[in-house]
Tab-separated table of C-alpha atoms and ligand atoms in Angstrom:
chain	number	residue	atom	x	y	z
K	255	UNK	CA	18.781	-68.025	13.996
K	256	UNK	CA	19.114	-67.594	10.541
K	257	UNK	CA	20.398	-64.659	8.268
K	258	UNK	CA	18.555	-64.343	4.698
K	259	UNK	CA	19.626	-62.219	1.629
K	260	UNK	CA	17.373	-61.996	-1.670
K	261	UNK	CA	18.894	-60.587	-5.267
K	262	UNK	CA	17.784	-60.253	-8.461
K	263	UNK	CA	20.349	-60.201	-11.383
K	264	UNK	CA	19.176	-59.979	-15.198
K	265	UNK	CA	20.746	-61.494	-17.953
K	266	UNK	CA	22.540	-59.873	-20.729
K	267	UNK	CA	22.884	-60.156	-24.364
K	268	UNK	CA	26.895	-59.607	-25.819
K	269	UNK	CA	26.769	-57.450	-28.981
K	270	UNK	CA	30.651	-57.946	-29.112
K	271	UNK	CA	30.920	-61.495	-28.365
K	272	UNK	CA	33.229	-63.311	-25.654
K	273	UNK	CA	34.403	-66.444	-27.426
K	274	UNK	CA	37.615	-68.402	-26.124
K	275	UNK	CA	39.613	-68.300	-23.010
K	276	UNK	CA	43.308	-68.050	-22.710
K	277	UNK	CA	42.938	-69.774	-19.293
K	278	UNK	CA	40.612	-72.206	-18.484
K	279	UNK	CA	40.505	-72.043	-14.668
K	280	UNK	CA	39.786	-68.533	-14.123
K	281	UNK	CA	37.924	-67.670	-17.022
K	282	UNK	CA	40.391	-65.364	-18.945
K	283	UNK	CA	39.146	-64.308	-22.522
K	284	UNK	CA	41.016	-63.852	-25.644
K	285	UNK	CA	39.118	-60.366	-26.244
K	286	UNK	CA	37.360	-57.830	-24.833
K	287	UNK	CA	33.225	-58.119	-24.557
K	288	UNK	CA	30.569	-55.986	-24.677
K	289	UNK	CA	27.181	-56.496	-23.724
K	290	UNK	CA	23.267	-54.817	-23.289
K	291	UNK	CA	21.729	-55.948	-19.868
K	292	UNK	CA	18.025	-56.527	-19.715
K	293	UNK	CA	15.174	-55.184	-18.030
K	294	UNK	CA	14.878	-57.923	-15.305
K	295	UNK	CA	11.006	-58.072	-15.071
K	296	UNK	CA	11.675	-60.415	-17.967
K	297	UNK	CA	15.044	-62.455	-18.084
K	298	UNK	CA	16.595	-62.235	-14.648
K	299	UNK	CA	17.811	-64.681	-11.469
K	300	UNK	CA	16.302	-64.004	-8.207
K	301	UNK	CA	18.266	-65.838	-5.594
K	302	UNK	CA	18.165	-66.217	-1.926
K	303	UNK	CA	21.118	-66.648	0.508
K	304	UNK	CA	20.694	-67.961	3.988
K	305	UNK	CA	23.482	-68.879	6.934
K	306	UNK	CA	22.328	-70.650	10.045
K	307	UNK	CA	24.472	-72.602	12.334
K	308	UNK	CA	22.369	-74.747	11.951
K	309	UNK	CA	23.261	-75.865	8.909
K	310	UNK	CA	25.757	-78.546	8.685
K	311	UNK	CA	26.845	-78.302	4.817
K	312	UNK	CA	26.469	-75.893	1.874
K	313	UNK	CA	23.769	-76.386	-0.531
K	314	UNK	CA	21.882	-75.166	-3.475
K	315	UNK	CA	18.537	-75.088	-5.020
K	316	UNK	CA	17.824	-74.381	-8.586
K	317	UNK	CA	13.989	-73.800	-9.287
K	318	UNK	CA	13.312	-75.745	-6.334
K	319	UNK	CA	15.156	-78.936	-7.331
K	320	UNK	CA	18.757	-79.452	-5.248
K	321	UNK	CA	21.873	-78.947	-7.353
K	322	UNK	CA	25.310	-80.172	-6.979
K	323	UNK	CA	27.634	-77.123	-5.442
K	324	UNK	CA	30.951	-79.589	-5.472
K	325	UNK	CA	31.672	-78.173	-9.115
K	326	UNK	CA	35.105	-76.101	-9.793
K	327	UNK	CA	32.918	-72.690	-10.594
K	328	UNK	CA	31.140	-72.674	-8.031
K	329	UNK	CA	33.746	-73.505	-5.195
K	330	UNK	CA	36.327	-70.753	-6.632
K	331	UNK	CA	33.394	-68.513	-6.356
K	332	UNK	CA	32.703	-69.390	-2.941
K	333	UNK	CA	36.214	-69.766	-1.668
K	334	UNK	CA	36.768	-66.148	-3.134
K	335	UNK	CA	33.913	-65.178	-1.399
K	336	UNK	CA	34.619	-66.271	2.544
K	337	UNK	CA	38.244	-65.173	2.002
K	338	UNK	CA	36.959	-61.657	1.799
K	339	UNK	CA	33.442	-61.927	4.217
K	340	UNK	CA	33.207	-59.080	6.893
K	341	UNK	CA	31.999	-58.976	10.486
K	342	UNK	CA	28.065	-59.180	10.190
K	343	UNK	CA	25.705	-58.166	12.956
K	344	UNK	CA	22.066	-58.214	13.260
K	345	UNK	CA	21.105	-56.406	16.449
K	346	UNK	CA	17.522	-56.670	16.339
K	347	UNK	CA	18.275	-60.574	16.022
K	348	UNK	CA	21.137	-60.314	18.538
K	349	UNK	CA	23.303	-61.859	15.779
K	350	UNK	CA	26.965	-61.643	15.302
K	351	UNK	CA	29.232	-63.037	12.864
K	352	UNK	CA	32.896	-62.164	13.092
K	353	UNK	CA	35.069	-62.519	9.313
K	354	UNK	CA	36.701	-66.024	10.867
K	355	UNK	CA	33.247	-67.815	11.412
K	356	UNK	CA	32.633	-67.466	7.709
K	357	UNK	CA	35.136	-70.423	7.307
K	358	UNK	CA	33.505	-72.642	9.510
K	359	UNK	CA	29.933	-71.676	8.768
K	360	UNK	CA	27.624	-73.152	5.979
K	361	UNK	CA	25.337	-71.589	3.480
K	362	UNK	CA	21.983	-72.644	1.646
K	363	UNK	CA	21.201	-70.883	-1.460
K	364	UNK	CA	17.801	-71.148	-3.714
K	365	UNK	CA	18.046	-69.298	-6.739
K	366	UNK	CA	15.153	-69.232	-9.353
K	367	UNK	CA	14.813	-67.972	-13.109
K	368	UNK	CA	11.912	-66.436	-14.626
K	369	UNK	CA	12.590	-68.236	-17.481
K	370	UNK	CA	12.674	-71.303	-18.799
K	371	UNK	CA	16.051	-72.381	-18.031
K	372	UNK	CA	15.830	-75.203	-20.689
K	373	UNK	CA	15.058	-73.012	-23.405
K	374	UNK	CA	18.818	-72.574	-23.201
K	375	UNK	CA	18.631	-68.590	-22.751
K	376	UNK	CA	21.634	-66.980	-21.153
K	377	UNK	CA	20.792	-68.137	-17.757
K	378	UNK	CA	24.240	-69.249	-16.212
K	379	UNK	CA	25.049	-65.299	-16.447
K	380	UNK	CA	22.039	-64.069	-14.541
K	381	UNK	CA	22.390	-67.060	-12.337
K	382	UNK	CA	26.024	-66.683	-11.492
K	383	UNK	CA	25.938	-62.817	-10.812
K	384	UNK	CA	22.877	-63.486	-8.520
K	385	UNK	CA	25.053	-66.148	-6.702
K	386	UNK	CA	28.254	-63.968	-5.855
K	387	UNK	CA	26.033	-60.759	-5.515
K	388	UNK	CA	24.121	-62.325	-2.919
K	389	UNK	CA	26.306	-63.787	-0.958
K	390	UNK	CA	28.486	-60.902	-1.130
K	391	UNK	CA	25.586	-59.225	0.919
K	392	UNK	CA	24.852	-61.222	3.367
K	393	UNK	CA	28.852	-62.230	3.947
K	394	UNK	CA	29.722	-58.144	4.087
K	395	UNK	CA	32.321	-58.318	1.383
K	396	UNK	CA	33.940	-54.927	1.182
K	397	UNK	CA	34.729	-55.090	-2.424
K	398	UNK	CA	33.922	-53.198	-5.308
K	399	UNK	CA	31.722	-53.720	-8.224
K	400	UNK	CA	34.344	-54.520	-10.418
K	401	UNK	CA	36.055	-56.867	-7.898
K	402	UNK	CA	32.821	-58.667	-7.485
K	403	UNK	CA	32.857	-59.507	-11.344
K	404	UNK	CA	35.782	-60.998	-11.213
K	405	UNK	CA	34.445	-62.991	-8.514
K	406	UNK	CA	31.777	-63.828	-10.790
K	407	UNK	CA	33.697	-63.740	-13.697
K	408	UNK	CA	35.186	-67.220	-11.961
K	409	UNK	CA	31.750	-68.445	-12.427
K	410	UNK	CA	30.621	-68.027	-16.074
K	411	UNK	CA	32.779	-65.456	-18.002
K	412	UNK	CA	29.305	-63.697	-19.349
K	413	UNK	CA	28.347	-63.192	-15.312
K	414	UNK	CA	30.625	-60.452	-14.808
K	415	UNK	CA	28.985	-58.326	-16.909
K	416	UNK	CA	25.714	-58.574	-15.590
K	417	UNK	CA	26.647	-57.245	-12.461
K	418	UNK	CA	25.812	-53.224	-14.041
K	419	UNK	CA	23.224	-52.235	-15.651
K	420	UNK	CA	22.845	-50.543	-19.533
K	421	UNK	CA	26.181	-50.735	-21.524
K	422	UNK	CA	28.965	-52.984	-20.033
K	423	UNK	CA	32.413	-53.753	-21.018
K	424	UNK	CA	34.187	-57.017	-20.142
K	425	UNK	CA	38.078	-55.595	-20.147
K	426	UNK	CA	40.063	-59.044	-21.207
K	427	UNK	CA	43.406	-57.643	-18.956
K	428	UNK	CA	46.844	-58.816	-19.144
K	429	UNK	CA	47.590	-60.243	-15.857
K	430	UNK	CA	47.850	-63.843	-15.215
K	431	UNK	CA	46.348	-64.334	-12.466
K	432	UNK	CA	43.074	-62.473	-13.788
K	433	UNK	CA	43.058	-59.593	-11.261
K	434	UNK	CA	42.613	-56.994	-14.131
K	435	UNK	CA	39.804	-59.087	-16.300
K	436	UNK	CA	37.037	-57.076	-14.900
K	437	UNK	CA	33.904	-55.686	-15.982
K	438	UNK	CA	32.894	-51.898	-16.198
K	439	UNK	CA	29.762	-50.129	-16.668
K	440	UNK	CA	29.995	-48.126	-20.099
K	441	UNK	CA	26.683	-46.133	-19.866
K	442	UNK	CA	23.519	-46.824	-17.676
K	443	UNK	CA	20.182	-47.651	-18.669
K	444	UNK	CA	18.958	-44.317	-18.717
K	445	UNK	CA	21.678	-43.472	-21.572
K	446	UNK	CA	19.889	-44.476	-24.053
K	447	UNK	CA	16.812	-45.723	-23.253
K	448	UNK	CA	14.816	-46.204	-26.468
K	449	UNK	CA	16.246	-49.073	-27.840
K	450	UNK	CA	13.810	-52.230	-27.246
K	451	UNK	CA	15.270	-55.847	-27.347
K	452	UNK	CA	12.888	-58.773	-28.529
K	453	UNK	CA	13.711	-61.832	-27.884
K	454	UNK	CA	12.613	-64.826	-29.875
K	455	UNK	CA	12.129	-68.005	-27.300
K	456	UNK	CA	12.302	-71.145	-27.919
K	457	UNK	CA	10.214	-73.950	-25.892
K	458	UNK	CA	12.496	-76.781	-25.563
K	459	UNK	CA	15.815	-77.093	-25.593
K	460	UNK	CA	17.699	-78.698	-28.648
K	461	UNK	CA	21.014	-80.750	-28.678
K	462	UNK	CA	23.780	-78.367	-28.323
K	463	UNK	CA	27.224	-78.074	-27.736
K	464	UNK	CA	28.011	-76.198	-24.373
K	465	UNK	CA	29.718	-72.865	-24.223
K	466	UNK	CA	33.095	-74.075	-22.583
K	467	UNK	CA	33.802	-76.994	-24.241
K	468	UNK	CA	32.830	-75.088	-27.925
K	469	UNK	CA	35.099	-72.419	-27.110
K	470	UNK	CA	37.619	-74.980	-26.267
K	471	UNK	CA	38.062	-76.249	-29.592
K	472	UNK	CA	37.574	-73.145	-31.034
K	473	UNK	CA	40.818	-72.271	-29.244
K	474	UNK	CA	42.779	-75.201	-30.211
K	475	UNK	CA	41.447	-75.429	-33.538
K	476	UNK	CA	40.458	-72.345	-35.296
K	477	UNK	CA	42.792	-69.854	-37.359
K	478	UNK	CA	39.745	-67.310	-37.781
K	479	UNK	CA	39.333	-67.126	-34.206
K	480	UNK	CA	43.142	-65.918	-33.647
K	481	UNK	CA	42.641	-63.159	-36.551
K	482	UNK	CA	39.329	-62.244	-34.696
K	483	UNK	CA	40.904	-61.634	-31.128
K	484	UNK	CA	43.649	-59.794	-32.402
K	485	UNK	CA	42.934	-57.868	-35.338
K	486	UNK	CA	38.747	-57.360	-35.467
K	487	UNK	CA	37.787	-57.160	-32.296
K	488	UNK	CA	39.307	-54.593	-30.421
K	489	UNK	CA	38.451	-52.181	-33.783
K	490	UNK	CA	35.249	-53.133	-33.054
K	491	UNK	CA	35.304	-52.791	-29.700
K	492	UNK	CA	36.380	-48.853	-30.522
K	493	UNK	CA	33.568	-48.354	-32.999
K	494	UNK	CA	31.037	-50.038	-30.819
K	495	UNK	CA	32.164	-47.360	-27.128
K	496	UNK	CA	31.629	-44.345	-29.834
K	497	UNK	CA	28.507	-45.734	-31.272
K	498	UNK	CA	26.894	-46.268	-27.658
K	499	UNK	CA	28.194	-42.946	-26.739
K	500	UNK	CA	26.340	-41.028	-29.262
K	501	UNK	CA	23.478	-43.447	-29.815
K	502	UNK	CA	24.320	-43.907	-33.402
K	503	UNK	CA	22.004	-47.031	-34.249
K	504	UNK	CA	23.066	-47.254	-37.651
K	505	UNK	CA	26.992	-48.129	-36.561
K	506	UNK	CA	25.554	-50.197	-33.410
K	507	UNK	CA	23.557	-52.066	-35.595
K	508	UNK	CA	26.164	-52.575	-38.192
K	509	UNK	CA	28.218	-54.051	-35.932
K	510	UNK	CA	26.183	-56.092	-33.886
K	511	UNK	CA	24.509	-58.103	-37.099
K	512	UNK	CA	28.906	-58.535	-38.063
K	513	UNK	CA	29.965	-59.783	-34.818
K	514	UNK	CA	26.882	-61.884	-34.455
K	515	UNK	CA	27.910	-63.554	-37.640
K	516	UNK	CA	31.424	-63.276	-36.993
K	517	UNK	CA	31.032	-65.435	-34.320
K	518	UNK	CA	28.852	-67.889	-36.002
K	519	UNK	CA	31.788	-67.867	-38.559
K	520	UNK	CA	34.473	-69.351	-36.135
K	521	UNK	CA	32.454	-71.758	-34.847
K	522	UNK	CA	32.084	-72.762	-38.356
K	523	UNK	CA	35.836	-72.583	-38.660
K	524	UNK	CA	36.363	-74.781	-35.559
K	525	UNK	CA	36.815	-78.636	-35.835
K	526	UNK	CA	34.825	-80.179	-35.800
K	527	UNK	CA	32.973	-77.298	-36.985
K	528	UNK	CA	30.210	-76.049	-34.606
K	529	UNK	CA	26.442	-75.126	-35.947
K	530	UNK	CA	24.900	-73.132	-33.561
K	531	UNK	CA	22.227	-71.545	-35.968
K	532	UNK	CA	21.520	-75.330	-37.002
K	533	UNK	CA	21.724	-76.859	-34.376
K	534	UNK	CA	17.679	-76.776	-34.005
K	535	UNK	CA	14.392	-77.996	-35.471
K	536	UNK	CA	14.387	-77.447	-39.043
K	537	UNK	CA	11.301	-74.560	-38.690
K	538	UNK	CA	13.279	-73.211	-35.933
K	539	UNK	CA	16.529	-72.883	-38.376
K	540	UNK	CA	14.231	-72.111	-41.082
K	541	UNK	CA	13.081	-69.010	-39.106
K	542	UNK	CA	16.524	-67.794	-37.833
K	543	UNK	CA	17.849	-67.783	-41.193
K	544	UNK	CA	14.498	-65.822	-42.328
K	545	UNK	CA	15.198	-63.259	-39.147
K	546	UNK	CA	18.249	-62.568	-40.752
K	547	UNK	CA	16.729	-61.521	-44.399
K	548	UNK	CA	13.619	-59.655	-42.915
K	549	UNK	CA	16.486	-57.674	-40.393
K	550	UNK	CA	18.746	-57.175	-43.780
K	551	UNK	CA	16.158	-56.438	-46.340
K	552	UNK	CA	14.461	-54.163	-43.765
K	553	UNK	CA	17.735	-52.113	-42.483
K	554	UNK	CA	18.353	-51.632	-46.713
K	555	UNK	CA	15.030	-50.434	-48.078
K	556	UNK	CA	15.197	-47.775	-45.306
K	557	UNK	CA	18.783	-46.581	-46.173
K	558	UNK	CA	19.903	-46.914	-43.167
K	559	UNK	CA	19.777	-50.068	-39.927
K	560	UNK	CA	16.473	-49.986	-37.957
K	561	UNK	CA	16.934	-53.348	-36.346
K	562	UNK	CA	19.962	-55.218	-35.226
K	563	UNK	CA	20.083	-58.956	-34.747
K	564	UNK	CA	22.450	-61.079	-32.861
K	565	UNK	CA	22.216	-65.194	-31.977
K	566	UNK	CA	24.207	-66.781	-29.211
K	567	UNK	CA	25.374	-70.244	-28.386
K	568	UNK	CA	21.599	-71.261	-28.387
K	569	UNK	CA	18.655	-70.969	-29.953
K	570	UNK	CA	17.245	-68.144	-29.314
K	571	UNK	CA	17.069	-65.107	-31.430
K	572	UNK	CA	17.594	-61.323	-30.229
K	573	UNK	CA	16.399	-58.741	-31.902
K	574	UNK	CA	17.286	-54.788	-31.251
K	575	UNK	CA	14.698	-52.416	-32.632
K	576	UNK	CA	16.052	-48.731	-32.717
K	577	UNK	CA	12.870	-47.298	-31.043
K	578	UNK	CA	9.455	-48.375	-29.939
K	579	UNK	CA	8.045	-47.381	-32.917
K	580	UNK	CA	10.630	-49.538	-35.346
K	581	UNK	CA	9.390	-52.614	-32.133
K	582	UNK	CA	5.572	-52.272	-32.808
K	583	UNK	CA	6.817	-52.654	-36.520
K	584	UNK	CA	9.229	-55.697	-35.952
K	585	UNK	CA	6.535	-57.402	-33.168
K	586	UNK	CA	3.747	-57.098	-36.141
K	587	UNK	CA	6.051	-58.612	-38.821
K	588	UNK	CA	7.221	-61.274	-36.782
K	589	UNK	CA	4.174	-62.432	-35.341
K	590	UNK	CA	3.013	-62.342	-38.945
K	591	UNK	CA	5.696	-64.243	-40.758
K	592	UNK	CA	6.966	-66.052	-37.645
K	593	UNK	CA	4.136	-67.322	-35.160
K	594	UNK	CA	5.222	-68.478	-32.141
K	595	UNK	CA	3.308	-72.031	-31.880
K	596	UNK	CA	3.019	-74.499	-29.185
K	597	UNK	CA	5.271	-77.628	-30.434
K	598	UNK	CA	8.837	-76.669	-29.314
K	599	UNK	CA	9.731	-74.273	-31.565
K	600	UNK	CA	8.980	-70.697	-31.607
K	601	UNK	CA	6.990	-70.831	-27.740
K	602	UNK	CA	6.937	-66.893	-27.136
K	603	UNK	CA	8.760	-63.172	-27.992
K	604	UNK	CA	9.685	-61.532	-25.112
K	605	UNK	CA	10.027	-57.403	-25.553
K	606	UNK	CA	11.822	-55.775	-23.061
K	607	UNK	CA	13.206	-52.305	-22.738
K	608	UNK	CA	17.127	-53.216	-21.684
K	609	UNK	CA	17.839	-51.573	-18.350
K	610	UNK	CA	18.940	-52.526	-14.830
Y	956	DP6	C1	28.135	-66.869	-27.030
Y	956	DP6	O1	29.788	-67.186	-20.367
Y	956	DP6	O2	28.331	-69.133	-21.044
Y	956	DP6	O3	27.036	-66.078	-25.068
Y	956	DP6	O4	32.611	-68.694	-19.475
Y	956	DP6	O5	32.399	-71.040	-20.263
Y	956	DP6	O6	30.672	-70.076	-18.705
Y	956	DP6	P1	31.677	-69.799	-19.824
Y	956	DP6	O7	30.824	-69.363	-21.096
Y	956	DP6	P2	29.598	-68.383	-21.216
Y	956	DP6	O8	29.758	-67.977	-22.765
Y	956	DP6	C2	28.944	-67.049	-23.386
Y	956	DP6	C3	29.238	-67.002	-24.831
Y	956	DP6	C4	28.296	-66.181	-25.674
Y	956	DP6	C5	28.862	-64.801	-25.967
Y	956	DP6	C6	28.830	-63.793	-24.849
Y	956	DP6	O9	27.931	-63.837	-23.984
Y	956	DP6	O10	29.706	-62.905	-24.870
């Protein structure tokens, strides 16, 4: 016999960014987060789980091609995982699994993205929260949302929060041992539901410097980064909860576009310094740096923000338009000044409503 589970599990954009841990193994920030999750017809994981015992070892499929699953991430996640499994049963299939067979059992898991995953887009959080969400399924783990993104959190510190849907909150905690670093769901998608997120995709993936081992030498290295965690960011993480909760776009924006840059500041201030927003072609830098004036010249000539930007450890640019109208706008300018074209730079926008 076998036993199958599918998921899907979109991706999500941080307006108040996660940058450095304060431990390394379990994925412990140095602030609190807070991120949009998309619509997952566009940006998402879907991910099957399977358990047969038949199966004489755990493995893993990524877009069809097998992955290693020996990796640290991965195995907390799993271990995690069959230390909290439940009794299963199937009785149309006559199948039983008691909690103890979950040790000796293996699992295969094929998980696939919708998107390119070398265009560098925020796929290890979709991917990860597909992974434990899954497998919590089809394992019966009795655990809460917010214990499962901690399980995930294990994975890729920006999983945890894609595990809810509309606003979401990545509390940093205190503990040691992680048990309080959890993620919570600040509104749902329905809360405010006429913001539209564009995102500007890139076709091939540049040189970069990896999450993790950037945010390592930020740690060790920048002074900015210790007057961000401690003094900025849990302001803005104030501002930002009372800005979602009365759908002021004009503070949202305000303080996505400064964390965004922020951000891009300590990497800056880390040595050797990081260039995420240069890290690319030269068009492709040419156009961030042009998103930025349009957004800024655009958000002042109206007197007050339409559009919000915000750039990750990538290259791809995300736009927020305050309303579909502000969108069609935004769409028609960039397409305009910004075409995508097909020689690995600009391939495509993507315009998605953000919801669950
Ligand atoms: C810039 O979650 O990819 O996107 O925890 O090492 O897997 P690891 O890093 P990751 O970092 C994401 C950083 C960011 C900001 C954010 O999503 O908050």
């Amino acid at each position: 016999w076998v036993l199958l589970v599918t998921a899907r599990t979109p991706t999500n954009i941080a307006v108040i960014k996660y940058w450095g841990k304060r431990d390394e193994k379990l994925i412990l920030p140095v602030n609190d987060s807070i991120s949009v999750t998309l619509d997952p017809d566009h940006l998402c994981t879907t991910t099957t789980v399977a358990v047969s015992p038949t199966f004489d070892h755990d493995r893993m499929w990524l877009n069809g091609k097998e992955i290693s699953l020996s990796g640290g991430r991965f195995q907390s996640c799993l271990r995690e995982l069959r230390s909290r499994a439940g009794d299963v049963e199937d009785k149309e299939k006559g199948i039983k699994i008691s909690k103890e067979d979950w040790g000796k059992l293996h699992i295969h898991i094929a998980s696939y993205n919708n998107f390119p995953t070398a265009a560098g887009l925020a796929s290890s959080a979709a991917g990860l929260a597909c992974f434990v969400f899954s497998l919590a399924k089809l394992m019966n783990v009795n655990e809460d949302q917010s214990k499962l993104s901690a399980i995930a959190r294990q994975g890729s510190g920006s999983a945890c929060r894609s595990l809810y849907g509309g606003f979401v909150k990545w509390i940093m905690g205190k503990e040691e041992n992680g048990s309080d670093s959890v993620a919570v769901q600040l509104a749902d998608e329905k809360h405010w539901d006429e913001l539209v997120i564009i995102v500007a995709v890139v076709s091939s993936r540049q040189k970069e410097t990896s999450s993790t081992s950037g945010m390592r030498e930020t740690v060790e290295t920048s002074l900015l980064l210790q007057h961000r965690a401690k003094e900025v960011v849990p302001k803005r993480i104030l501002k930002m909860e009372e800005a979602i909760r009365n759908r002021d776009f004009a503070s949202f924006a305000q303080l996505t576009c400064a964390d965004s840059n922020q951000f891009h500041a300590v990497c800056l201030d880390t040595s050797p310094p990081i260039f995420y927003m240069n890290d690319t072609s030269h068009r492709q830098k040419i156009t961030y740096f042009r998103i930025i004036s349009l957004v800024e010249k655009w958000n002042r000539a109206e007197g007050t923000p339409q559009v919000a930007y915000t750039f990750d450890a990538g290259p791809n640019a995300v736009m927020i338009a305050h309303n579909r109208k502000v969108a069609g706008l935004l769409l028609q300018r960039l397409l305009y000044h910004f075409p995508p074209n097909t020689d690995a730079d600009l391939s495509s926008y993507i315009v998605g409503d953000k919801s669950i």
